[in-house]
PDB file of C-alpha atoms and ligand atoms in Angstrom:
ATOM      1  CA  UNK A 105       3.019  19.302   0.398  1.00 93.00           C
ATOM      2  CA  UNK A 106       3.782  16.595  -2.074  1.00 95.00           C
ATOM      3  CA  UNK A 107       5.857  13.518  -1.435  1.00 96.00           C
ATOM      4  CA  UNK A 108       6.152   9.738  -1.235  1.00 97.00           C
ATOM      5  CA  UNK A 109       4.810   7.655   1.618  1.00 98.00           C
ATOM      6  CA  UNK A 110       4.890   4.036   2.892  1.00 98.00           C
ATOM      7  CA  UNK A 111       1.815   2.748   4.624  1.00 98.00           C
ATOM      8  CA  UNK A 112       2.070  -0.103   7.026  1.00 98.00           C
ATOM      9  CA  UNK A 113      -1.118  -2.087   7.117  1.00 98.00           C
ATOM     10  CA  UNK A 114      -1.902  -4.775   9.684  1.00 97.00           C
ATOM     11  CA  UNK A 115      -4.132  -7.583   8.833  1.00 97.00           C
ATOM     12  CA  UNK A 116      -5.543  -9.493  11.590  1.00 96.00           C
ATOM     13  CA  UNK A 117      -6.578 -12.675   9.887  1.00 96.00           C
ATOM     14  CA  UNK A 118      -5.817 -14.669   6.642  1.00 97.00           C
ATOM     15  CA  UNK A 119      -8.180 -13.094   4.165  1.00 95.00           C
ATOM     16  CA  UNK A 120      -9.152 -13.660   0.469  1.00 96.00           C
ATOM     17  CA  UNK A 121      -9.928 -10.232  -1.043  1.00 97.00           C
ATOM     18  CA  UNK A 122     -10.940  -9.467  -4.658  1.00 96.00           C
ATOM     19  CA  UNK A 123      -8.744  -6.682  -5.793  1.00 97.00           C
ATOM     20  CA  UNK A 124     -10.505  -5.247  -8.864  1.00 94.00           C
ATOM     21  CA  UNK A 125      -9.098  -6.629 -12.183  1.00 92.00           C
ATOM     22  CA  UNK A 126      -6.363  -8.376 -10.460  1.00 94.00           C
ATOM     23  CA  UNK A 127      -8.896 -10.841  -9.094  1.00 96.00           C
ATOM     24  CA  UNK A 128      -8.870 -12.782  -5.935  1.00 97.00           C
ATOM     25  CA  UNK A 129      -5.717 -12.683  -3.876  1.00 97.00           C
ATOM     26  CA  UNK A 130      -4.938 -14.640  -0.666  1.00 97.00           C
ATOM     27  CA  UNK A 131      -3.674 -12.263   2.007  1.00 97.00           C
ATOM     28  CA  UNK A 132      -1.929 -13.818   4.764  1.00 97.00           C
ATOM     29  CA  UNK A 133      -2.202 -12.469   8.315  1.00 97.00           C
ATOM     30  CA  UNK A 134       0.644 -10.050   9.047  1.00 97.00           C
ATOM     31  CA  UNK A 135       1.983  -6.728   7.914  1.00 98.00           C
ATOM     32  CA  UNK A 136       1.846  -5.094   4.467  1.00 98.00           C
ATOM     33  CA  UNK A 137       3.862  -2.175   3.165  1.00 98.00           C
ATOM     34  CA  UNK A 138       2.551  -0.049   0.378  1.00 98.00           C
ATOM     35  CA  UNK A 139       4.464   2.567  -1.413  1.00 98.00           C
ATOM     36  CA  UNK A 140       2.490   5.601  -3.057  1.00 97.00           C
ATOM     37  CA  UNK A 141       2.932   9.182  -3.833  1.00 96.00           C
ATOM     38  CA  UNK A 142       0.821  12.319  -3.851  1.00 95.00           C
ATOM     39  CA  UNK A 143       1.677  15.238  -6.093  1.00 91.00           C
ATOM     40  CA  UNK A 144      -0.314  17.788  -4.215  1.00 92.00           C
ATOM     41  CA  UNK A 145      -1.601  16.879  -0.599  1.00 96.00           C
ATOM     42  CA  UNK A 146       0.303  14.074   1.045  1.00 96.00           C
ATOM     43  CA  UNK A 147      -1.511  14.294   4.361  1.00 97.00           C
ATOM     44  CA  UNK A 148      -4.976  14.385   2.841  1.00 97.00           C
ATOM     45  CA  UNK A 149      -3.905  11.234   0.807  1.00 97.00           C
ATOM     46  CA  UNK A 150      -2.782   9.452   3.823  1.00 98.00           C
ATOM     47  CA  UNK A 151      -5.868  10.253   5.870  1.00 97.00           C
ATOM     48  CA  UNK A 152      -7.835   8.932   3.015  1.00 97.00           C
ATOM     49  CA  UNK A 153      -5.885   5.693   3.186  1.00 98.00           C
ATOM     50  CA  UNK A 154      -6.818   5.403   6.892  1.00 97.00           C
ATOM     51  CA  UNK A 155     -10.583   5.915   6.348  1.00 96.00           C
ATOM     52  CA  UNK A 156     -12.557   2.669   5.847  1.00 94.00           C
ATOM     53  CA  UNK A 157     -15.551   4.597   4.234  1.00 95.00           C
ATOM     54  CA  UNK A 158     -14.536   5.725   0.688  1.00 97.00           C
ATOM     55  CA  UNK A 159     -15.118   5.140  -2.995  1.00 96.00           C
ATOM     56  CA  UNK A 160     -12.832   2.357  -4.333  1.00 96.00           C
ATOM     57  CA  UNK A 161     -10.394   4.059  -6.773  1.00 94.00           C
ATOM     58  CA  UNK A 162      -6.899   2.301  -6.306  1.00 95.00           C
ATOM     59  CA  UNK A 163      -6.045  -1.286  -5.684  1.00 96.00           C
ATOM     60  CA  UNK A 164      -5.012  -0.301  -2.227  1.00 97.00           C
ATOM     61  CA  UNK A 165      -8.516   0.752  -1.402  1.00 98.00           C
ATOM     62  CA  UNK A 166      -9.695  -3.034  -1.656  1.00 97.00           C
ATOM     63  CA  UNK A 167      -7.280  -3.690   1.218  1.00 97.00           C
ATOM     64  CA  UNK A 168      -7.710  -0.632   3.396  1.00 97.00           C
ATOM     65  CA  UNK A 169     -11.540  -0.978   3.446  1.00 97.00           C
ATOM     66  CA  UNK A 170     -11.335  -4.700   4.522  1.00 96.00           C
ATOM     67  CA  UNK A 171     -12.803  -5.286   8.038  1.00 93.00           C
ATOM     68  CA  UNK A 172      -9.890  -7.305   9.043  1.00 96.00           C
ATOM     69  CA  UNK A 173      -7.386  -4.494   8.726  1.00 97.00           C
ATOM     70  CA  UNK A 174      -6.584  -3.444  12.124  1.00 94.00           C
ATOM     71  CA  UNK A 175      -4.195  -0.488  11.895  1.00 95.00           C
ATOM     72  CA  UNK A 176      -2.640   1.716   9.132  1.00 98.00           C
ATOM     73  CA  UNK A 177       0.502   3.807   9.934  1.00 98.00           C
ATOM     74  CA  UNK A 178       2.428   5.985   7.485  1.00 98.00           C
ATOM     75  CA  UNK A 179       6.118   7.002   6.970  1.00 98.00           C
ATOM     76  CA  UNK A 180       6.341  10.135   4.893  1.00 97.00           C
ATOM     77  CA  UNK A 181       9.169  11.484   2.538  1.00 97.00           C
ATOM     78  CA  UNK A 182       8.154  15.105   1.921  1.00 96.00           C
ATOM     79  CA  UNK A 183       9.177  16.590  -1.446  1.00 94.00           C
ATOM     80  CA  UNK A 184      10.466  13.283  -2.711  1.00 92.00           C
ATOM     81  CA  UNK A 185       9.636  13.139  -6.406  1.00 87.00           C
ATOM     82  CA  UNK A 186       7.456  10.521  -7.904  1.00 84.00           C
ATOM     83  CA  UNK A 187      10.402   8.458  -9.277  1.00 88.00           C
ATOM     84  CA  UNK A 188      11.469   7.882  -5.647  1.00 94.00           C
ATOM     85  CA  UNK A 189       8.254   6.031  -5.171  1.00 96.00           C
ATOM     86  CA  UNK A 190       9.570   3.173  -7.355  1.00 97.00           C
ATOM     87  CA  UNK A 191      12.971   3.276  -5.630  1.00 97.00           C
ATOM     88  CA  UNK A 192      11.400   2.778  -2.297  1.00 97.00           C
ATOM     89  CA  UNK A 193       9.352  -0.089  -3.751  1.00 98.00           C
ATOM     90  CA  UNK A 194      12.611  -1.641  -4.956  1.00 97.00           C
ATOM     91  CA  UNK A 195      14.146  -1.405  -1.500  1.00 97.00           C
ATOM     92  CA  UNK A 196      11.130  -3.123   0.068  1.00 97.00           C
ATOM     93  CA  UNK A 197      11.356  -5.931  -2.627  1.00 98.00           C
ATOM     94  CA  UNK A 198      14.804  -6.875  -1.205  1.00 97.00           C
ATOM     95  CA  UNK A 199      13.365  -7.491   2.301  1.00 96.00           C
ATOM     96  CA  UNK A 200       9.839  -8.552   1.741  1.00 98.00           C
ATOM     97  CA  UNK A 201       7.504 -10.714  -0.400  1.00 98.00           C
ATOM     98  CA  UNK A 202       5.737  -8.743  -3.221  1.00 98.00           C
ATOM     99  CA  UNK A 203       2.056  -9.074  -3.996  1.00 98.00           C
ATOM    100  CA  UNK A 204       2.503  -9.201  -7.692  1.00 97.00           C
ATOM    101  CA  UNK A 205       1.148  -6.326  -9.868  1.00 96.00           C
ATOM    102  CA  UNK A 206      -0.470  -4.627  -6.978  1.00 98.00           C
ATOM    103  CA  UNK A 207      -0.469  -0.794  -7.144  1.00 96.00           C
ATOM    104  CA  UNK A 208       1.902  -0.550 -10.106  1.00 93.00           C
ATOM    105  CA  UNK A 209      -0.223  -0.310 -13.232  1.00 90.00           C
ATOM    106  CA  UNK A 210       1.596   2.859 -14.362  1.00 89.00           C
ATOM    107  CA  UNK A 211       5.133   1.662 -13.854  1.00 94.00           C
ATOM    108  CA  UNK A 212       7.475  -1.229 -14.335  1.00 94.00           C
ATOM    109  CA  UNK A 213       7.824  -2.430 -10.709  1.00 97.00           C
ATOM    110  CA  UNK A 214       6.874  -6.016  -9.666  1.00 97.00           C
ATOM    111  CA  UNK A 215       4.755  -4.492  -6.996  1.00 98.00           C
ATOM    112  CA  UNK A 216       4.128  -1.608  -4.687  1.00 98.00           C
ATOM    113  CA  UNK A 217       2.728  -3.798  -2.026  1.00 98.00           C
ATOM    114  CA  UNK A 218       4.894  -6.168   0.199  1.00 98.00           C
ATOM    115  CA  UNK A 219       4.203  -8.786   2.790  1.00 98.00           C
ATOM    116  CA  UNK A 220       6.103  -9.351   6.091  1.00 97.00           C
ATOM    117  CA  UNK A 221       4.981 -11.948   8.556  1.00 91.00           C
ATOM    118  CA  UNK A 222       6.844 -10.541  11.557  1.00 84.00           C
ATOM    119  CA  UNK A 223       8.018  -6.959  11.075  1.00 78.00           C
TER     120      UNK A 223
HETATM  121 ZN1   ZN Z 176       6.907   1.455  -9.387  1.00 97.45          ZN
END
């Protein structure tokens, strides 16, 4: 099954993390929302995001492998097309603070990762 997903990632402490070529980013304690899509197996992709042990491939992997990440949950939109991924990112941008250039190297979005202190 293909589709679009939104991960919710809880970071327990303020943390400085090097995100590949983006460099060092200061992540504040709180909740992060990440939008992605899988064109073949969405469940397998989400399971991969939840695993700490993996080969780093995407920006998000630097965050999900961090020791201070407490919990990752996912909301799925089955059969949503890839374009919907960016529409979901735009919706999150209205509510939350973007981590600029994160996870969006192949589209024109400001970010696909957003920070929320409380919710
Ligand atoms: Zn996008």
